[in-house]
Short mmCIF file of N, CA and C in Angstrom, two decimals:
data_model
loop_
_atom_site.label_atom_id
_atom_site.label_comp_id
_atom_site.label_asym_id
_atom_site.label_seq_id
_atom_site.Cartn_x
_atom_site.Cartn_y
_atom_site.Cartn_z
N MET A 1462 0.82 -0.64 0.07
CA MET A 1462 -0.41 -0.03 0.04
C MET A 1462 0.50 1.29 -0.10
N ASN A 1463 0.29 1.92 -0.85
CA ASN A 1463 1.45 3.39 -0.54
C ASN A 1463 0.18 4.69 -0.82
N ASP A 1464 -0.02 5.37 -0.20
CA ASP A 1464 -0.99 6.42 0.55
C ASP A 1464 -0.23 7.93 0.37
N THR A 1465 1.17 7.65 -0.22
CA THR A 1465 2.13 9.09 -0.70
C THR A 1465 1.37 9.80 -1.39
N LEU A 1466 1.49 10.71 -1.88
CA LEU A 1466 1.27 11.42 -3.27
C LEU A 1466 2.49 11.75 -3.47
N PRO A 1467 2.57 11.14 -5.19
CA PRO A 1467 4.07 11.42 -5.60
C PRO A 1467 4.94 12.49 -5.10
N ARG A 1468 3.98 13.62 -5.88
CA ARG A 1468 4.95 15.15 -5.18
C ARG A 1468 5.43 15.15 -3.99
N ALA A 1469 4.88 14.61 -2.76
CA ALA A 1469 5.35 14.54 -1.31
C ALA A 1469 6.55 13.16 -1.66
N GLU A 1470 6.33 12.04 -2.19
CA GLU A 1470 7.29 11.33 -2.18
C GLU A 1470 8.38 11.95 -3.05
N ALA A 1471 8.58 12.82 -3.94
CA ALA A 1471 9.81 13.09 -3.89
C ALA A 1471 10.41 13.76 -3.46
N LEU A 1472 9.50 15.19 -3.06
CA LEU A 1472 9.94 16.00 -2.12
C LEU A 1472 11.00 15.35 -0.49
N VAL A 1473 10.55 14.81 0.24
CA VAL A 1473 10.94 13.60 0.87
C VAL A 1473 11.98 12.93 0.66
N ARG A 1474 12.16 12.19 -0.75
CA ARG A 1474 13.27 11.89 -1.36
C ARG A 1474 14.40 12.60 -1.59
N THR A 1475 13.92 13.63 -2.26
CA THR A 1475 15.29 14.96 -2.28
C THR A 1475 15.94 15.40 -1.60
N LEU A 1476 15.00 15.74 -0.23
CA LEU A 1476 15.82 16.30 1.39
C LEU A 1476 16.81 15.52 1.83
N LEU A 1477 15.89 14.12 1.66
CA LEU A 1477 17.05 13.24 2.28
C LEU A 1477 18.36 13.11 1.73
N LEU A 1478 18.09 12.81 0.24
CA LEU A 1478 19.40 12.68 -0.33
C LEU A 1478 20.44 14.54 -0.29
N ARG A 1479 19.71 14.96 -0.07
CA ARG A 1479 20.52 16.39 0.66
C ARG A 1479 20.93 15.92 1.61
N ARG A 1480 21.15 15.02 2.46
CA ARG A 1480 22.03 14.77 3.31
C ARG A 1480 23.06 13.69 3.21
N SER A 1481 24.07 14.32 4.10
CA SER A 1481 25.48 12.97 3.95
C SER A 1481 25.23 11.65 3.95
N GLY A 1482 26.02 10.98 3.43
CA GLY A 1482 25.25 9.71 3.37
C GLY A 1482 25.72 9.47 5.18
N GLU A 1483 26.66 9.97 6.01
CA GLU A 1483 26.67 9.63 7.11
C GLU A 1483 25.75 9.69 8.14
N GLU A 1484 24.92 11.29 7.33
CA GLU A 1484 23.71 11.32 8.09
C GLU A 1484 22.47 10.68 8.01
N ARG A 1485 22.37 10.04 7.01
CA ARG A 1485 21.42 9.44 6.11
C ARG A 1485 21.47 7.52 7.79
N LEU A 1486 22.93 7.31 7.01
CA LEU A 1486 23.27 5.93 8.41
C LEU A 1486 22.52 6.34 9.80
N LYS A 1487 23.03 7.27 10.06
CA LYS A 1487 22.47 7.85 11.67
C LYS A 1487 21.11 7.76 11.60
N MET A 1488 20.92 8.44 10.82
CA MET A 1488 18.86 8.50 11.13
C MET A 1488 18.27 6.98 10.66
N GLY A 1489 19.30 6.34 10.09
CA GLY A 1489 18.31 4.73 9.83
C GLY A 1489 18.58 3.97 11.18
N ALA A 1490 19.64 4.49 11.75
CA ALA A 1490 20.55 3.75 13.13
C ALA A 1490 19.46 4.17 13.91
N ASP A 1491 19.20 5.31 14.22
CA ASP A 1491 18.48 5.96 15.24
C ASP A 1491 16.66 5.62 15.23
N MET A 1492 16.94 5.14 14.25
CA MET A 1492 14.73 4.83 13.67
C MET A 1492 14.72 3.35 14.17
N PHE A 1493 15.93 2.73 14.04
CA PHE A 1493 15.89 1.27 14.42
C PHE A 1493 15.70 1.05 15.77
N SER A 1494 16.98 2.05 16.51
CA SER A 1494 17.03 2.19 17.78
C SER A 1494 15.41 2.29 18.99
N ALA A 1495 15.04 2.84 18.06
CA ALA A 1495 13.95 3.84 18.49
C ALA A 1495 12.45 3.09 18.18
N SER A 1496 12.47 1.73 17.34
CA SER A 1496 11.42 0.68 17.40
C SER A 1496 11.87 -0.48 18.36
N ARG A 1497 13.05 -0.80 18.08
CA ARG A 1497 13.58 -1.81 19.23
C ARG A 1497 13.12 -1.52 20.51
N ALA A 1498 13.20 0.39 21.08
CA ALA A 1498 12.80 0.31 22.43
C ALA A 1498 11.19 0.17 22.46
N LEU A 1499 10.72 0.90 21.97
CA LEU A 1499 9.32 0.14 21.81
C LEU A 1499 8.85 -1.10 21.34
N ILE A 1500 9.39 -2.09 21.24
CA ILE A 1500 8.80 -3.49 20.97
C ILE A 1500 9.37 -3.85 22.61
N ALA A 1501 10.27 -3.57 22.98
CA ALA A 1501 11.30 -4.09 24.40
C ALA A 1501 9.62 -3.25 25.65
N ALA A 1502 9.33 -2.60 25.55
CA ALA A 1502 8.36 -1.52 26.42
C ALA A 1502 7.54 -2.70 26.21
N SER A 1503 6.61 -2.86 25.14
CA SER A 1503 5.84 -3.65 24.79
C SER A 1503 5.82 -5.29 25.27
N LEU A 1504 7.15 -6.07 25.58
CA LEU A 1504 7.38 -7.02 25.63
C LEU A 1504 7.30 -6.69 27.84
N ARG A 1505 7.45 -5.95 28.37
CA ARG A 1505 8.03 -5.71 29.50
C ARG A 1505 6.17 -5.80 30.06
N GLU A 1506 5.58 -4.63 29.19
CA GLU A 1506 4.37 -4.76 29.10
C GLU A 1506 3.36 -5.78 29.47
N GLU A 1507 3.57 -7.24 28.52
CA GLU A 1507 2.94 -8.62 28.72
C GLU A 1507 3.84 -9.59 29.92
N GLY A 1508 4.66 -9.12 30.59
CA GLY A 1508 5.36 -9.37 31.42
C GLY A 1508 6.56 -10.44 31.59
N LEU A 1509 7.04 -10.07 29.91
CA LEU A 1509 8.12 -10.70 29.77
C LEU A 1509 9.12 -10.37 30.72
N VAL A 1510 10.11 -11.23 31.09
CA VAL A 1510 11.74 -10.62 32.23
C VAL A 1510 12.59 -9.97 30.87
N PRO A 1511 12.78 -8.74 30.97
CA PRO A 1511 13.86 -8.64 30.07
C PRO A 1511 15.46 -9.65 29.99
N GLY A 1512 15.87 -9.85 28.75
CA GLY A 1512 16.82 -10.76 28.77
C GLY A 1512 16.44 -12.22 28.76
N SER A 1513 15.34 -12.47 29.31
CA SER A 1513 14.78 -13.84 29.53
C SER A 1513 15.22 -14.39 28.00
N ALA A 1514 15.19 -16.11 27.98
CA ALA A 1514 15.49 -16.25 26.33
C ALA A 1514 14.07 -16.26 25.80
N GLU A 1515 12.84 -16.23 26.35
CA GLU A 1515 11.85 -16.05 26.12
C GLU A 1515 11.64 -14.71 25.78
N TRP A 1516 11.99 -13.54 26.55
CA TRP A 1516 11.89 -12.12 25.82
C TRP A 1516 12.73 -12.02 24.95
N LYS A 1517 13.82 -12.32 24.53
CA LYS A 1517 15.13 -12.13 23.46
C LYS A 1517 14.20 -12.72 22.11
N LEU A 1518 13.57 -13.82 22.44
CA LEU A 1518 13.56 -14.55 21.14
C LEU A 1518 11.89 -13.91 20.62
N ARG A 1519 11.00 -13.28 21.36
CA ARG A 1519 9.93 -12.25 21.01
C ARG A 1519 10.79 -11.45 20.64
N LEU A 1520 11.45 -10.37 21.20
CA LEU A 1520 12.38 -9.19 20.44
C LEU A 1520 12.80 -9.83 18.75
N LEU A 1521 13.31 -10.74 18.62
CA LEU A 1521 14.06 -11.13 17.61
C LEU A 1521 12.67 -11.15 16.62
N ASP A 1522 12.13 -11.97 16.69
CA ASP A 1522 10.73 -12.04 15.83
C ASP A 1522 9.96 -10.86 15.74
N ARG A 1523 9.58 -9.82 16.73
CA ARG A 1523 9.06 -8.92 16.14
C ARG A 1523 9.74 -7.84 15.24
N THR A 1524 11.43 -7.83 15.78
CA THR A 1524 12.36 -6.94 14.87
C THR A 1524 12.73 -7.73 13.45
N TYR A 1525 12.62 -8.80 13.07
CA TYR A 1525 12.92 -9.32 11.94
C TYR A 1525 12.08 -10.42 11.55
N GLY A 1526 11.06 -10.62 11.60
CA GLY A 1526 9.99 -11.69 11.11
C GLY A 1526 10.75 -12.92 10.98
N SER A 1527 9.81 -12.99 9.58
CA SER A 1527 10.01 -14.19 8.50
C SER A 1527 11.52 -14.40 8.21
N GLU A 1528 12.56 -13.26 8.21
CA GLU A 1528 13.64 -12.63 7.45
C GLU A 1528 14.45 -13.96 8.17
N ILE A 1529 14.22 -14.47 9.30
CA ILE A 1529 15.30 -15.63 10.30
C ILE A 1529 14.01 -17.11 9.89
N SER A 1530 15.14 -18.17 9.28
CA SER A 1530 14.99 -19.16 9.29
C SER A 1530 14.70 -19.93 10.62
N PRO A 1531 13.44 -20.66 10.48
CA PRO A 1531 12.97 -21.53 11.76
C PRO A 1531 14.46 -22.07 12.40
N ALA A 1532 15.09 -22.63 11.45
CA ALA A 1532 16.53 -23.67 11.99
C ALA A 1532 17.18 -22.70 12.48
N HIS A 1533 17.45 -21.69 11.73
CA HIS A 1533 18.24 -20.73 12.94
C HIS A 1533 18.11 -19.96 14.38
N ARG A 1534 16.04 -19.88 14.30
CA ARG A 1534 16.07 -19.67 15.50
C ARG A 1534 16.23 -20.33 16.36
N GLN A 1535 15.91 -21.46 16.01
CA GLN A 1535 15.61 -22.65 16.96
C GLN A 1535 17.04 -22.57 17.34
N ARG A 1536 18.19 -22.69 16.73
CA ARG A 1536 19.18 -22.66 17.46
C ARG A 1536 19.75 -21.23 18.60
N LEU A 1537 19.14 -19.82 18.01
CA LEU A 1537 19.32 -19.21 19.13
C LEU A 1537 18.85 -19.56 20.25
N LEU A 1538 16.96 -20.21 19.99
CA LEU A 1538 16.57 -20.51 21.24
C LEU A 1538 17.49 -21.14 22.63
N ALA A 1539 18.17 -22.08 21.53
CA ALA A 1539 18.46 -23.28 22.38
C ALA A 1539 19.59 -22.50 23.02
N ARG A 1540 20.12 -21.77 21.97
CA ARG A 1540 21.79 -21.15 22.82
C ARG A 1540 21.49 -20.17 24.04
N TRP A 1541 20.36 -19.20 23.84
CA TRP A 1541 19.74 -18.56 24.97
C TRP A 1541 19.24 -19.54 26.49
N ARG A 1542 18.96 -20.57 25.65
CA ARG A 1542 18.19 -21.07 26.94
C ARG A 1542 19.08 -22.03 28.02
N SER A 1543 20.09 -22.43 27.23
CA SER A 1543 21.89 -22.82 27.74
C SER A 1543 22.06 -21.91 28.41
N GLU A 1544 22.44 -20.28 28.25
CA GLU A 1544 23.24 -19.67 28.58
C GLU A 1544 22.46 -18.92 30.15
N SER A 1545 21.26 -19.13 29.89
CA SER A 1545 20.26 -18.76 31.15
C SER A 1545 20.26 -19.85 32.25
N GLY A 1546 20.32 -20.79 32.04
CA GLY A 1546 20.21 -22.51 33.01
C GLY A 1546 18.75 -22.88 32.89
N ALA A 1547 17.97 -22.33 31.51
CA ALA A 1547 16.78 -23.03 31.66
C ALA A 1547 16.41 -24.33 30.86
#
């Protein structure tokens, strides 16, 4: 879905491209950090313990979704559980 007017999209693109590569990279990193903080806050509201294996798994799932293969997801979960002694 794209509900942005082409003129507005072109303006945003022009303004972004006026920034240096370093500024654009920093903007992206800041947006990623902000989204992870929002996800972490929602996990705490669900009662998950920050840093627990289940918390890490849910953070991974919400951040990367289907980009992580089920096999890799299971390997990470097993490692996190063994690290926590669960």
